[in-house]
Backbone as JSON Lines, residues from 0, in Angstrom:
{"i":0,"aa":"M","n":[29.27,-30.98,-94.04],"ca":[28.07,-30.17,-93.76],"c":[26.83,-30.79,-94.45]}
{"i":1,"aa":"S","n":[25.8,-30.93,-93.77],"ca":[24.6,-31.5,-94.44],"c":[23.92,-30.45,-95.25]}
{"i":2,"aa":"K","n":[23.07,-30.91,-96.26],"ca":[22.29,-29.92,-97.08],"c":[21.05,-29.49,-96.3]}
{"i":3,"aa":"C","n":[20.91,-28.27,-96.34],"ca":[19.76,-27.64,-95.67],"c":[18.89,-26.79,-96.66]}
{"i":4,"aa":"V","n":[17.57,-26.79,-96.39],"ca":[16.69,-26.02,-97.23],"c":[15.71,-25.17,-96.47]}
{"i":5,"aa":"I","n":[15.26,-24.1,-97.03],"ca":[14.28,-23.27,-96.48],"c":[12.93,-23.4,-97.18]}
{"i":6,"aa":"N","n":[12.0,-23.93,-96.43],"ca":[10.65,-24.16,-96.95],"c":[9.72,-22.94,-96.5]}
{"i":7,"aa":"N","n":[8.69,-22.77,-97.15],"ca":[7.76,-21.76,-96.73],"c":[6.29,-22.07,-97.09]}
{"i":8,"aa":"N","n":[5.49,-21.42,-96.39],"ca":[4.04,-21.58,-96.56],"c":[3.38,-20.32,-97.15]}
{"i":9,"aa":"I","n":[4.04,-19.55,-97.93],"ca":[3.51,-18.33,-98.4],"c":[2.41,-18.4,-99.36]}
{"i":10,"aa":"R","n":[2.42,-19.41,-100.23],"ca":[1.29,-19.63,-101.14],"c":[0.0,-19.95,-100.32]}
{"i":11,"aa":"K","n":[0.08,-20.86,-99.43],"ca":[-1.03,-21.22,-98.55],"c":[-1.52,-19.95,-97.82]}
{"i":12,"aa":"L","n":[-0.6,-19.26,-97.22],"ca":[-0.98,-18.09,-96.44],"c":[-1.64,-17.05,-97.38]}
{"i":13,"aa":"R","n":[-1.21,-16.84,-98.53],"ca":[-1.74,-15.85,-99.47],"c":[-3.24,-16.29,-99.73]}
{"i":14,"aa":"F","n":[-3.43,-17.67,-99.97],"ca":[-4.76,-18.07,-100.3],"c":[-5.64,-17.85,-99.1]}
{"i":15,"aa":"M","n":[-5.13,-18.2,-97.93],"ca":[-5.95,-17.9,-96.72],"c":[-6.26,-16.46,-96.39]}
{"i":16,"aa":"A","n":[-5.45,-15.6,-96.94],"ca":[-5.58,-14.16,-96.78],"c":[-6.42,-13.56,-97.88]}
{"i":17,"aa":"D","n":[-7.57,-14.09,-98.12],"ca":[-8.52,-13.51,-99.07],"c":[-7.86,-13.67,-100.52]}
{"i":18,"aa":"E","n":[-7.13,-14.75,-100.75],"ca":[-6.44,-14.91,-102.03],"c":[-5.64,-13.67,-102.56]}
{"i":19,"aa":"M","n":[-4.8,-13.37,-101.59],"ca":[-3.92,-12.21,-101.85],"c":[-2.98,-12.54,-103.07]}
{"i":20,"aa":"T","n":[-2.81,-11.75,-104.05],"ca":[-1.95,-12.01,-105.19],"c":[-0.52,-11.87,-104.78]}
{"i":21,"aa":"Q","n":[0.34,-12.45,-105.63],"ca":[1.82,-12.18,-105.4],"c":[2.15,-10.77,-105.52]}
{"i":22,"aa":"Q","n":[1.54,-10.02,-106.4],"ca":[1.8,-8.59,-106.52],"c":[1.41,-7.84,-105.34]}
{"i":23,"aa":"Q","n":[0.19,-8.18,-104.73],"ca":[-0.2,-7.45,-103.55],"c":[0.86,-7.71,-102.36]}
{"i":24,"aa":"L","n":[1.23,-8.97,-102.25],"ca":[2.23,-9.25,-101.19],"c":[3.5,-8.49,-101.49]}
{"i":25,"aa":"A","n":[3.98,-8.54,-102.69],"ca":[5.23,-7.86,-103.14],"c":[5.05,-6.32,-102.79]}
{"i":26,"aa":"D","n":[3.93,-5.69,-103.08],"ca":[3.73,-4.21,-102.77],"c":[3.77,-4.01,-101.3]}
{"i":27,"aa":"K","n":[3.23,-5.0,-100.44],"ca":[3.15,-4.79,-98.91],"c":[4.61,-4.9,-98.41]}
{"i":28,"aa":"V","n":[5.52,-5.75,-98.99],"ca":[6.84,-5.86,-98.33],"c":[7.97,-5.11,-99.15]}
{"i":29,"aa":"G","n":[7.57,-4.42,-100.26],"ca":[8.46,-3.73,-100.89],"c":[9.51,-4.35,-101.79]}
{"i":30,"aa":"V","n":[9.05,-5.41,-102.4],"ca":[9.91,-6.08,-103.44],"c":[9.09,-6.37,-104.69]}
{"i":31,"aa":"T","n":[9.74,-6.87,-105.69],"ca":[8.99,-7.14,-107.02],"c":[8.18,-8.48,-106.8]}
{"i":32,"aa":"R","n":[7.18,-8.61,-107.79],"ca":[6.51,-9.94,-107.78],"c":[7.39,-11.03,-108.13]}
{"i":33,"aa":"Q","n":[8.35,-10.78,-108.89],"ca":[9.31,-11.88,-109.24],"c":[10.05,-12.39,-108.09]}
{"i":34,"aa":"T","n":[10.35,-11.43,-107.11],"ca":[10.98,-11.93,-105.85],"c":[10.13,-12.82,-105.07]}
{"i":35,"aa":"I","n":[8.86,-12.42,-105.0],"ca":[7.93,-13.36,-104.27],"c":[7.77,-14.75,-104.95]}
{"i":36,"aa":"V","n":[7.75,-14.69,-106.26],"ca":[7.6,-15.95,-107.06],"c":[8.82,-16.75,-106.66]}
{"i":37,"aa":"A","n":[10.03,-16.19,-106.67],"ca":[11.29,-16.93,-106.43],"c":[11.24,-17.49,-104.97]}
{"i":38,"aa":"V","n":[10.92,-16.69,-103.98],"ca":[10.9,-17.17,-102.61],"c":[9.85,-18.3,-102.52]}
{"i":39,"aa":"E","n":[8.72,-18.16,-103.06],"ca":[7.64,-19.19,-102.93],"c":[8.05,-20.5,-103.48]}
{"i":40,"aa":"H","n":[8.83,-20.47,-104.61],"ca":[9.27,-21.7,-105.23],"c":[10.62,-22.25,-104.68]}
{"i":41,"aa":"G","n":[11.18,-21.52,-103.65],"ca":[12.34,-21.96,-102.98],"c":[13.62,-21.71,-103.85]}
{"i":42,"aa":"K","n":[13.59,-20.82,-104.82],"ca":[14.64,-20.59,-105.66],"c":[15.4,-19.34,-105.21]}
{"i":43,"aa":"Y","n":[14.95,-18.68,-104.1],"ca":[15.66,-17.56,-103.6],"c":[15.36,-17.53,-102.07]}
{"i":44,"aa":"S","n":[16.36,-17.52,-101.29],"ca":[16.22,-17.36,-99.85],"c":[16.16,-15.93,-99.47]}
{"i":45,"aa":"P","n":[15.06,-15.55,-98.8],"ca":[14.87,-14.14,-98.44],"c":[15.86,-13.6,-97.41]}
{"i":46,"aa":"S","n":[16.18,-12.39,-97.45],"ca":[16.95,-11.8,-96.25],"c":[16.06,-11.98,-95.05]}
{"i":47,"aa":"L","n":[16.83,-11.9,-93.9],"ca":[16.13,-11.91,-92.65],"c":[15.04,-10.87,-92.55]}
{"i":48,"aa":"E","n":[15.4,-9.71,-93.02],"ca":[14.5,-8.48,-92.9],"c":[13.23,-8.84,-93.84]}
{"i":49,"aa":"L","n":[13.46,-9.32,-94.99],"ca":[12.23,-9.69,-95.91],"c":[11.38,-10.69,-95.25]}
{"i":50,"aa":"A","n":[12.01,-11.69,-94.69],"ca":[11.3,-12.79,-94.02],"c":[10.44,-12.25,-92.84]}
{"i":51,"aa":"F","n":[10.91,-11.33,-92.1],"ca":[10.18,-10.79,-91.02],"c":[9.06,-9.89,-91.67]}
{"i":52,"aa":"R","n":[9.23,-9.13,-92.72],"ca":[8.19,-8.29,-93.3],"c":[7.06,-9.18,-93.86]}
{"i":53,"aa":"I","n":[7.37,-10.37,-94.48],"ca":[6.38,-11.21,-94.96],"c":[5.59,-11.85,-93.84]}
{"i":54,"aa":"A","n":[6.22,-12.17,-92.74],"ca":[5.49,-12.78,-91.58],"c":[4.63,-11.66,-91.0]}
{"i":55,"aa":"R","n":[5.14,-10.51,-90.97],"ca":[4.28,-9.39,-90.45],"c":[3.02,-9.12,-91.19]}
{"i":56,"aa":"V","n":[3.06,-9.22,-92.47],"ca":[1.89,-9.09,-93.42],"c":[0.78,-10.04,-92.92]}
{"i":57,"aa":"F","n":[1.13,-11.29,-92.54],"ca":[0.26,-12.32,-92.24],"c":[-0.06,-12.37,-90.71]}
{"i":58,"aa":"H","n":[0.53,-11.49,-90.01],"ca":[0.31,-11.32,-88.5],"c":[0.64,-12.62,-87.79]}
{"i":59,"aa":"I","n":[1.71,-13.33,-88.22],"ca":[2.1,-14.66,-87.57],"c":[3.57,-14.55,-87.37]}
{"i":60,"aa":"P","n":[4.09,-15.58,-86.46],"ca":[5.43,-15.59,-86.22],"c":[6.19,-16.07,-87.45]}
{"i":61,"aa":"L","n":[7.52,-15.73,-87.51],"ca":[8.4,-16.1,-88.62],"c":[8.39,-17.61,-88.81]}
{"i":62,"aa":"E","n":[8.3,-18.43,-87.72],"ca":[8.4,-19.86,-87.76],"c":[7.2,-20.48,-88.5]}
{"i":63,"aa":"E","n":[6.12,-19.75,-88.52],"ca":[4.9,-20.26,-89.23],"c":[4.85,-19.94,-90.72]}
{"i":64,"aa":"V","n":[5.78,-19.13,-91.11],"ca":[5.98,-18.83,-92.54],"c":[7.06,-19.64,-93.2]}
{"i":65,"aa":"F","n":[8.2,-19.81,-92.37],"ca":[9.39,-20.44,-92.94],"c":[9.82,-21.56,-91.89]}
{"i":66,"aa":"S","n":[10.4,-22.54,-92.64],"ca":[11.03,-23.62,-91.79],"c":[12.41,-23.97,-92.46]}
{"i":67,"aa":"Y","n":[13.31,-24.35,-91.61],"ca":[14.65,-24.61,-92.03],"c":[14.98,-26.08,-91.68]}
{"i":68,"aa":"T","n":[15.04,-26.89,-92.69],"ca":[15.27,-28.26,-92.56],"c":[16.57,-28.75,-93.17]}
{"i":69,"aa":"C","n":[17.29,-29.53,-92.41],"ca":[18.59,-30.21,-92.85],"c":[18.41,-31.68,-93.03]}
{"i":70,"aa":"E","n":[19.27,-32.31,-93.84],"ca":[19.18,-33.71,-94.01],"c":[19.29,-34.45,-92.73]}
{"i":71,"aa":"D","n":[20.09,-33.95,-91.85],"ca":[20.34,-34.57,-90.5],"c":[19.1,-34.52,-89.68]}
{"i":72,"aa":"D","n":[18.11,-33.61,-89.93],"ca":[16.91,-33.51,-89.18],"c":[15.94,-34.57,-89.52]}
{"i":73,"aa":"K","n":[16.1,-35.19,-90.66],"ca":[15.0,-36.19,-91.1],"c":[15.22,-37.47,-90.27]}
{"i":74,"aa":"P","n":[14.08,-38.19,-90.06],"ca":[14.25,-39.42,-89.37],"c":[14.95,-40.5,-90.12]}
{"i":75,"aa":"R","n":[15.86,-41.24,-89.52],"ca":[16.59,-42.27,-90.25],"c":[15.88,-43.55,-90.13]}
{"i":76,"aa":"K","n":[15.97,-44.35,-91.34],"ca":[15.39,-45.68,-91.23],"c":[16.34,-46.66,-90.51]}
{"i":77,"aa":"K","n":[15.69,-47.51,-89.78],"ca":[16.5,-48.5,-88.94],"c":[16.55,-49.75,-89.68]}
């Protein structure tokens, strides 16, 4: 099984949303600021429900907040 990671654009989206703080986002989605910090830094994978709540705050589809990339997805050198 290849190694896969979940990346996100939360920090950029917060900045574009009038520089929303981590605490403000946490309050909007019902988690702690520490959870948002962990998700932003890729140290915690959010539940599907939390991922949808975060996307809803920014009024964009889930795929524009999170991406799922596996080693097999990367282009190979020839």
